[in-house]
Each structure stands twice: as structure tokens, then as C-alpha cells.
């Protein structure tokens, strides 16, 4: 049983299904609790969508997701070569009050990740965005 899953993905929405299937299989192999699996899949769906739609804005680019499963935590790294973007500093604050009808669509991905993950760290290194997330088990 490998402790690490590495996905090299194309910047297209079709990659979201590949991520979901791969994470489900990896989580089952490592006996993740249902809520851990749900949190990891939801956060990766949101963050990958952001890379695809906002980071690149078009297909034809690549990005990577690396997941490491340890007994105490799951560590995730999302790596892309899109323009520099620190989601911890640069993401707009979402509107979370008011009715659903009054709020604009979108803008909750980073907020969801911050709420569900125990740690988040961003760095720009060698022309790449590197977002590291940790979810304690």
C-alpha cells in the first residue's frame, strides 16, 4: 500500500472526475473515515476548479495534486504554473450572510478549504504556486 498518491492533471473540468475517483480509491485503501474522504474530495474539487477556471482559464495546461496519507494526518499539495496567486491573502472575502438568492455565485472555494482543513500554507517557488493543506485524522 503506497502512502502517496500523485496525480498529473490537465486543466480541464474533466479532470475533476478523475480526482474524485482517484481520491476515493486512495481513501478506501487507507481506511479513511467517511467525513475525512468527503472533506478531502470537496476541498480538492473546489481548489482544482479554481486552478482550471481562474488560474489558467483555458485547457492545455497541467497541474499536480500530491496526497500523502499518514496515521495522524493527510497532507495535500496542489501545484500549478498559473499566475502567482496566494489564496490565503488574495482570495476575496466571500459573502456568507444573507439569503442564497442575494449572494453572488462562486467565491466560496477557498473559504470552504479554510474551514475544513486544519492547516494551509502557500508559497511561490520556481515559478509555481504550491498550496499545502493538512487534515488531521
mmCIF file with all atom_site columns, N, CA and C in Angstrom, residues 37-85:
data_model
loop_
_atom_site.group_PDB
_atom_site.id
_atom_site.type_symbol
_atom_site.label_atom_id
_atom_site.label_alt_id
_atom_site.label_comp_id
_atom_site.label_asym_id
_atom_site.label_entity_id
_atom_site.label_seq_id
_atom_site.pdbx_PDB_ins_code
_atom_site.Cartn_x
_atom_site.Cartn_y
_atom_site.Cartn_z
_atom_site.occupancy
_atom_site.B_iso_or_equiv
_atom_site.pdbx_formal_charge
_atom_site.auth_seq_id
_atom_site.auth_comp_id
_atom_site.auth_asym_id
_atom_site.auth_atom_id
_atom_site.pdbx_PDB_model_num
ATOM 1   N N  . UNK A 1 37 ? -12.854 11.578 3.953   1.00 0.00 ? 37 UNK A N  1
ATOM 2   C CA . UNK A 1 37 ? -12.927 11.444 2.497   1.00 0.00 ? 37 UNK A CA 1
ATOM 3   C C  . UNK A 1 37 ? -13.755 12.568 1.892   1.00 0.00 ? 37 UNK A C  1
ATOM 4   N N  . UNK A 1 38 ? -14.908 12.846 2.480   1.00 0.00 ? 38 UNK A N  1
ATOM 5   C CA . UNK A 1 38 ? -15.775 13.908 1.976   1.00 0.00 ? 38 UNK A CA 1
ATOM 6   C C  . UNK A 1 38 ? -15.067 15.260 2.006   1.00 0.00 ? 38 UNK A C  1
ATOM 7   N N  . UNK A 1 39 ? -14.397 15.576 3.104   1.00 0.00 ? 39 UNK A N  1
ATOM 8   C CA . UNK A 1 39 ? -13.708 16.860 3.236   1.00 0.00 ? 39 UNK A CA 1
ATOM 9   C C  . UNK A 1 39 ? -12.594 16.993 2.198   1.00 0.00 ? 39 UNK A C  1
ATOM 10  N N  . UNK A 1 40 ? -11.793 15.947 2.037   1.00 0.00 ? 40 UNK A N  1
ATOM 11  C CA . UNK A 1 40 ? -10.693 15.995 1.071   1.00 0.00 ? 40 UNK A CA 1
ATOM 12  C C  . UNK A 1 40 ? -11.237 16.143 -0.347  1.00 0.00 ? 40 UNK A C  1
ATOM 13  N N  . UNK A 1 41 ? -12.250 15.367 -0.690  1.00 0.00 ? 41 UNK A N  1
ATOM 14  C CA . UNK A 1 41 ? -12.810 15.455 -2.041  1.00 0.00 ? 41 UNK A CA 1
ATOM 15  C C  . UNK A 1 41 ? -13.438 16.822 -2.306  1.00 0.00 ? 41 UNK A C  1
ATOM 16  N N  . UNK A 1 42 ? -14.171 17.352 -1.359  1.00 0.00 ? 42 UNK A N  1
ATOM 17  C CA . UNK A 1 42 ? -14.818 18.653 -1.541  1.00 0.00 ? 42 UNK A CA 1
ATOM 18  C C  . UNK A 1 42 ? -13.781 19.752 -1.724  1.00 0.00 ? 42 UNK A C  1
ATOM 19  N N  . UNK A 1 43 ? -12.772 19.767 -0.872  1.00 0.00 ? 43 UNK A N  1
ATOM 20  C CA . UNK A 1 43 ? -11.738 20.791 -0.951  1.00 0.00 ? 43 UNK A CA 1
ATOM 21  C C  . UNK A 1 43 ? -10.973 20.672 -2.271  1.00 0.00 ? 43 UNK A C  1
ATOM 22  N N  . UNK A 1 44 ? -10.617 19.461 -2.675  1.00 0.00 ? 44 UNK A N  1
ATOM 23  C CA . UNK A 1 44 ? -9.886  19.304 -3.930  1.00 0.00 ? 44 UNK A CA 1
ATOM 24  C C  . UNK A 1 44 ? -10.741 19.681 -5.131  1.00 0.00 ? 44 UNK A C  1
ATOM 25  N N  . UNK A 1 45 ? -12.024 19.394 -5.091  1.00 0.00 ? 45 UNK A N  1
ATOM 26  C CA . UNK A 1 45 ? -12.916 19.797 -6.178  1.00 0.00 ? 45 UNK A CA 1
ATOM 27  C C  . UNK A 1 45 ? -12.934 21.323 -6.294  1.00 0.00 ? 45 UNK A C  1
ATOM 28  N N  . UNK A 1 46 ? -13.045 22.001 -5.172  1.00 0.00 ? 46 UNK A N  1
ATOM 29  C CA . UNK A 1 46 ? -13.076 23.463 -5.167  1.00 0.00 ? 46 UNK A CA 1
ATOM 30  C C  . UNK A 1 46 ? -11.751 24.060 -5.639  1.00 0.00 ? 46 UNK A C  1
ATOM 31  N N  . UNK A 1 47 ? -10.647 23.571 -5.095  1.00 0.00 ? 47 UNK A N  1
ATOM 32  C CA . UNK A 1 47 ? -9.348  24.145 -5.427  1.00 0.00 ? 47 UNK A CA 1
ATOM 33  C C  . UNK A 1 47 ? -8.934  23.817 -6.861  1.00 0.00 ? 47 UNK A C  1
ATOM 34  N N  . UNK A 1 48 ? -9.196  22.607 -7.317  1.00 0.00 ? 48 UNK A N  1
ATOM 35  C CA . UNK A 1 48 ? -8.880  22.256 -8.703  1.00 0.00 ? 48 UNK A CA 1
ATOM 36  C C  . UNK A 1 48 ? -9.723  23.077 -9.670  1.00 0.00 ? 48 UNK A C  1
ATOM 37  N N  . UNK A 1 49 ? -10.978 23.288 -9.334  1.00 0.00 ? 49 UNK A N  1
ATOM 38  C CA . UNK A 1 49 ? -11.840 24.140 -10.165 1.00 0.00 ? 49 UNK A CA 1
ATOM 39  C C  . UNK A 1 49 ? -11.276 25.554 -10.258 1.00 0.00 ? 49 UNK A C  1
ATOM 40  N N  . UNK A 1 50 ? -10.752 26.060 -9.134  1.00 0.00 ? 50 UNK A N  1
ATOM 41  C CA . UNK A 1 50 ? -10.148 27.396 -9.142  1.00 0.00 ? 50 UNK A CA 1
ATOM 42  C C  . UNK A 1 50 ? -8.918  27.457 -10.040 1.00 0.00 ? 50 UNK A C  1
ATOM 43  N N  . UNK A 1 51 ? -8.067  26.435 -9.961  1.00 0.00 ? 51 UNK A N  1
ATOM 44  C CA . UNK A 1 51 ? -6.879  26.394 -10.820 1.00 0.00 ? 51 UNK A CA 1
ATOM 45  C C  . UNK A 1 51 ? -7.303  26.370 -12.288 1.00 0.00 ? 51 UNK A C  1
ATOM 46  N N  . UNK A 1 52 ? -8.259  25.521 -12.624 1.00 0.00 ? 52 UNK A N  1
ATOM 47  C CA . UNK A 1 52 ? -8.708  25.361 -14.004 1.00 0.00 ? 52 UNK A CA 1
ATOM 48  C C  . UNK A 1 52 ? -9.382  26.632 -14.517 1.00 0.00 ? 52 UNK A C  1
ATOM 49  N N  . UNK A 1 53 ? -10.338 27.150 -13.770 1.00 0.00 ? 53 UNK A N  1
ATOM 50  C CA . UNK A 1 53 ? -11.154 28.271 -14.241 1.00 0.00 ? 53 UNK A CA 1
ATOM 51  C C  . UNK A 1 53 ? -10.507 29.637 -14.067 1.00 0.00 ? 53 UNK A C  1
ATOM 52  N N  . UNK A 1 54 ? -9.783  29.833 -12.974 1.00 0.00 ? 54 UNK A N  1
ATOM 53  C CA . UNK A 1 54 ? -9.248  31.160 -12.681 1.00 0.00 ? 54 UNK A CA 1
ATOM 54  C C  . UNK A 1 54 ? -7.738  31.236 -12.864 1.00 0.00 ? 54 UNK A C  1
ATOM 55  N N  . UNK A 1 55 ? -7.036  30.174 -12.515 1.00 0.00 ? 55 UNK A N  1
ATOM 56  C CA . UNK A 1 55 ? -5.580  30.188 -12.654 1.00 0.00 ? 55 UNK A CA 1
ATOM 57  C C  . UNK A 1 55 ? -5.164  30.166 -14.100 1.00 0.00 ? 55 UNK A C  1
ATOM 58  N N  . UNK A 1 56 ? -5.704  29.199 -14.843 1.00 0.00 ? 56 UNK A N  1
ATOM 59  C CA . UNK A 1 56 ? -5.354  29.061 -16.256 1.00 0.00 ? 56 UNK A CA 1
ATOM 60  C C  . UNK A 1 56 ? -6.412  29.667 -17.166 1.00 0.00 ? 56 UNK A C  1
ATOM 61  N N  . UNK A 1 57 ? -7.670  29.414 -16.877 1.00 0.00 ? 57 UNK A N  1
ATOM 62  C CA . UNK A 1 57 ? -8.745  29.958 -17.694 1.00 0.00 ? 57 UNK A CA 1
ATOM 63  C C  . UNK A 1 57 ? -8.941  29.259 -19.020 1.00 0.00 ? 57 UNK A C  1
ATOM 64  N N  . UNK A 1 58 ? -8.112  28.286 -19.317 1.00 0.00 ? 58 UNK A N  1
ATOM 65  C CA . UNK A 1 58 ? -8.239  27.548 -20.574 1.00 0.00 ? 58 UNK A CA 1
ATOM 66  C C  . UNK A 1 58 ? -7.570  26.189 -20.411 1.00 0.00 ? 58 UNK A C  1
ATOM 67  N N  . UNK A 1 59 ? -7.957  25.262 -21.255 1.00 0.00 ? 59 UNK A N  1
ATOM 68  C CA . UNK A 1 59 ? -7.325  23.942 -21.218 1.00 0.00 ? 59 UNK A CA 1
ATOM 69  C C  . UNK A 1 59 ? -5.954  24.015 -21.878 1.00 0.00 ? 59 UNK A C  1
ATOM 70  N N  . UNK A 1 60 ? -5.233  22.923 -21.814 1.00 0.00 ? 60 UNK A N  1
ATOM 71  C CA . UNK A 1 60 ? -3.917  22.877 -22.421 1.00 0.00 ? 60 UNK A CA 1
ATOM 72  C C  . UNK A 1 60 ? -2.782  23.099 -21.445 1.00 0.00 ? 60 UNK A C  1
ATOM 73  N N  . UNK A 1 61 ? -3.105  23.233 -20.177 1.00 0.00 ? 61 UNK A N  1
ATOM 74  C CA . UNK A 1 61 ? -2.089  23.401 -19.137 1.00 0.00 ? 61 UNK A CA 1
ATOM 75  C C  . UNK A 1 61 ? -2.177  22.208 -18.197 1.00 0.00 ? 61 UNK A C  1
ATOM 76  N N  . UNK A 1 62 ? -1.162  22.054 -17.375 1.00 0.00 ? 62 UNK A N  1
ATOM 77  C CA . UNK A 1 62 ? -1.125  20.946 -16.426 1.00 0.00 ? 62 UNK A CA 1
ATOM 78  C C  . UNK A 1 62 ? -1.017  21.467 -15.004 1.00 0.00 ? 62 UNK A C  1
ATOM 79  N N  . UNK A 1 63 ? -1.473  20.635 -14.070 1.00 0.00 ? 63 UNK A N  1
ATOM 80  C CA . UNK A 1 63 ? -1.257  20.898 -12.650 1.00 0.00 ? 63 UNK A CA 1
ATOM 81  C C  . UNK A 1 63 ? -1.148  19.561 -11.954 1.00 0.00 ? 63 UNK A C  1
ATOM 82  N N  . UNK A 1 64 ? -0.733  19.582 -10.718 1.00 0.00 ? 64 UNK A N  1
ATOM 83  C CA . UNK A 1 64 ? -0.462  18.352 -9.989  1.00 0.00 ? 64 UNK A CA 1
ATOM 84  C C  . UNK A 1 64 ? -1.100  18.405 -8.605  1.00 0.00 ? 64 UNK A C  1
ATOM 85  N N  . UNK A 1 65 ? -1.566  17.248 -8.167  1.00 0.00 ? 65 UNK A N  1
ATOM 86  C CA . UNK A 1 65 ? -2.052  17.073 -6.803  1.00 0.00 ? 65 UNK A CA 1
ATOM 87  C C  . UNK A 1 65 ? -1.299  15.894 -6.204  1.00 0.00 ? 65 UNK A C  1
ATOM 88  N N  . UNK A 1 66 ? -0.723  16.120 -5.043  1.00 0.00 ? 66 UNK A N  1
ATOM 89  C CA . UNK A 1 66 ? 0.009   15.067 -4.324  1.00 0.00 ? 66 UNK A CA 1
ATOM 90  C C  . UNK A 1 66 ? -0.656  14.911 -2.964  1.00 0.00 ? 66 UNK A C  1
ATOM 91  N N  . UNK A 1 67 ? -1.026  13.680 -2.636  1.00 0.00 ? 67 UNK A N  1
ATOM 92  C CA . UNK A 1 67 ? -1.678  13.398 -1.355  1.00 0.00 ? 67 UNK A CA 1
ATOM 93  C C  . UNK A 1 67 ? -0.847  12.365 -0.620  1.00 0.00 ? 67 UNK A C  1
ATOM 94  N N  . UNK A 1 68 ? -0.561  12.656 0.637   1.00 0.00 ? 68 UNK A N  1
ATOM 95  C CA . UNK A 1 68 ? 0.183   11.739 1.482   1.00 0.00 ? 68 UNK A CA 1
ATOM 96  C C  . UNK A 1 68 ? -0.696  11.361 2.664   1.00 0.00 ? 68 UNK A C  1
ATOM 97  N N  . UNK A 1 69 ? -0.890  10.070 2.866   1.00 0.00 ? 69 UNK A N  1
ATOM 98  C CA . UNK A 1 69 ? -1.723  9.590  3.964   1.00 0.00 ? 69 UNK A CA 1
ATOM 99  C C  . UNK A 1 69 ? -0.847  8.978  5.046   1.00 0.00 ? 69 UNK A C  1
ATOM 100 N N  . UNK A 1 70 ? -0.945  9.568  6.216   1.00 0.00 ? 70 UNK A N  1
ATOM 101 C CA . UNK A 1 70 ? -0.217  9.077  7.388   1.00 0.00 ? 70 UNK A CA 1
ATOM 102 C C  . UNK A 1 70 ? -1.234  8.786  8.482   1.00 0.00 ? 70 UNK A C  1
ATOM 103 N N  . UNK A 1 71 ? -0.879  8.013  9.488   1.00 0.00 ? 71 UNK A N  1
ATOM 104 C CA . UNK A 1 71 ? -1.843  7.694  10.544  1.00 0.00 ? 71 UNK A CA 1
ATOM 105 C C  . UNK A 1 71 ? -2.418  8.914  11.253  1.00 0.00 ? 71 UNK A C  1
ATOM 106 N N  . UNK A 1 72 ? -1.626  9.990  11.388  1.00 0.00 ? 72 UNK A N  1
ATOM 107 C CA . UNK A 1 72 ? -2.076  11.160 12.133  1.00 0.00 ? 72 UNK A CA 1
ATOM 108 C C  . UNK A 1 72 ? -2.710  12.242 11.257  1.00 0.00 ? 72 UNK A C  1
ATOM 109 N N  . UNK A 1 73 ? -2.434  12.249 9.946   1.00 0.00 ? 73 UNK A N  1
ATOM 110 C CA . UNK A 1 73 ? -2.935  13.331 9.095   1.00 0.00 ? 73 UNK A CA 1
ATOM 111 C C  . UNK A 1 73 ? -2.837  12.974 7.621   1.00 0.00 ? 73 UNK A C  1
ATOM 112 N N  . UNK A 1 74 ? -3.580  13.719 6.836   1.00 0.00 ? 74 UNK A N  1
ATOM 113 C CA . UNK A 1 74 ? -3.492  13.655 5.381   1.00 0.00 ? 74 UNK A CA 1
ATOM 114 C C  . UNK A 1 74 ? -2.913  14.990 4.929   1.00 0.00 ? 74 UNK A C  1
ATOM 115 N N  . UNK A 1 75 ? -1.857  14.920 4.132   1.00 0.00 ? 75 UNK A N  1
ATOM 116 C CA . UNK A 1 75 ? -1.185  16.126 3.618   1.00 0.00 ? 75 UNK A CA 1
ATOM 117 C C  . UNK A 1 75 ? -1.425  16.191 2.121   1.00 0.00 ? 75 UNK A C  1
ATOM 118 N N  . UNK A 1 76 ? -1.834  17.357 1.654   1.00 0.00 ? 76 UNK A N  1
ATOM 119 C CA . UNK A 1 76 ? -2.175  17.553 0.247   1.00 0.00 ? 76 UNK A CA 1
ATOM 120 C C  . UNK A 1 76 ? -1.367  18.730 -0.280  1.00 0.00 ? 76 UNK A C  1
ATOM 121 N N  . UNK A 1 77 ? -0.868  18.586 -1.496  1.00 0.00 ? 77 UNK A N  1
ATOM 122 C CA . UNK A 1 77 ? -0.203  19.706 -2.148  1.00 0.00 ? 77 UNK A CA 1
ATOM 123 C C  . UNK A 1 77 ? -0.790  19.862 -3.544  1.00 0.00 ? 77 UNK A C  1
ATOM 124 N N  . UNK A 1 78 ? -1.206  21.083 -3.862  1.00 0.00 ? 78 UNK A N  1
ATOM 125 C CA . UNK A 1 78 ? -1.716  21.425 -5.187  1.00 0.00 ? 78 UNK A CA 1
ATOM 126 C C  . UNK A 1 78 ? -0.671  22.340 -5.820  1.00 0.00 ? 78 UNK A C  1
ATOM 127 N N  . UNK A 1 79 ? -0.159  21.928 -6.992  1.00 0.00 ? 79 UNK A N  1
ATOM 128 C CA . UNK A 1 79 ? 0.930   22.643 -7.650  1.00 0.00 ? 79 UNK A CA 1
ATOM 129 C C  . UNK A 1 79 ? 0.500   23.027 -9.056  1.00 0.00 ? 79 UNK A C  1
ATOM 130 N N  . UNK A 1 80 ? 0.672   24.311 -9.391  1.00 0.00 ? 80 UNK A N  1
ATOM 131 C CA . UNK A 1 80 ? 0.347   24.760 -10.746 1.00 0.00 ? 80 UNK A CA 1
ATOM 132 C C  . UNK A 1 80 ? 1.324   25.844 -11.173 1.00 0.00 ? 80 UNK A C  1
ATOM 133 N N  . UNK A 1 81 ? 1.363   26.095 -12.483 1.00 0.00 ? 81 UNK A N  1
ATOM 134 C CA . UNK A 1 81 ? 2.242   27.120 -13.044 1.00 0.00 ? 81 UNK A CA 1
ATOM 135 C C  . UNK A 1 81 ? 1.457   28.341 -13.524 1.00 0.00 ? 81 UNK A C  1
ATOM 136 N N  . UNK A 1 82 ? 0.266   28.519 -13.008 1.00 0.00 ? 82 UNK A N  1
ATOM 137 C CA . UNK A 1 82 ? -0.544  29.680 -13.365 1.00 0.00 ? 82 UNK A CA 1
ATOM 138 C C  . UNK A 1 82 ? 0.085   30.934 -12.754 1.00 0.00 ? 82 UNK A C  1
ATOM 139 N N  . UNK A 1 83 ? -0.545  32.068 -13.021 1.00 0.00 ? 83 UNK A N  1
ATOM 140 C CA . UNK A 1 83 ? -0.035  33.323 -12.469 1.00 0.00 ? 83 UNK A CA 1
ATOM 141 C C  . UNK A 1 83 ? 0.032   33.210 -10.942 1.00 0.00 ? 83 UNK A C  1
ATOM 142 N N  . UNK A 1 84 ? 0.936   33.962 -10.321 1.00 0.00 ? 84 UNK A N  1
ATOM 143 C CA . UNK A 1 84 ? 1.032   33.913 -8.859  1.00 0.00 ? 84 UNK A CA 1
ATOM 144 C C  . UNK A 1 84 ? -0.300  34.282 -8.210  1.00 0.00 ? 84 UNK A C  1
ATOM 145 N N  . UNK A 1 85 ? -0.711  33.454 -7.257  1.00 0.00 ? 85 UNK A N  1
ATOM 146 C CA . UNK A 1 85 ? -1.954  33.724 -6.530  1.00 0.00 ? 85 UNK A CA 1
ATOM 147 C C  . UNK A 1 85 ? -1.885  33.039 -5.180  1.00 0.00 ? 85 UNK A C  1
#
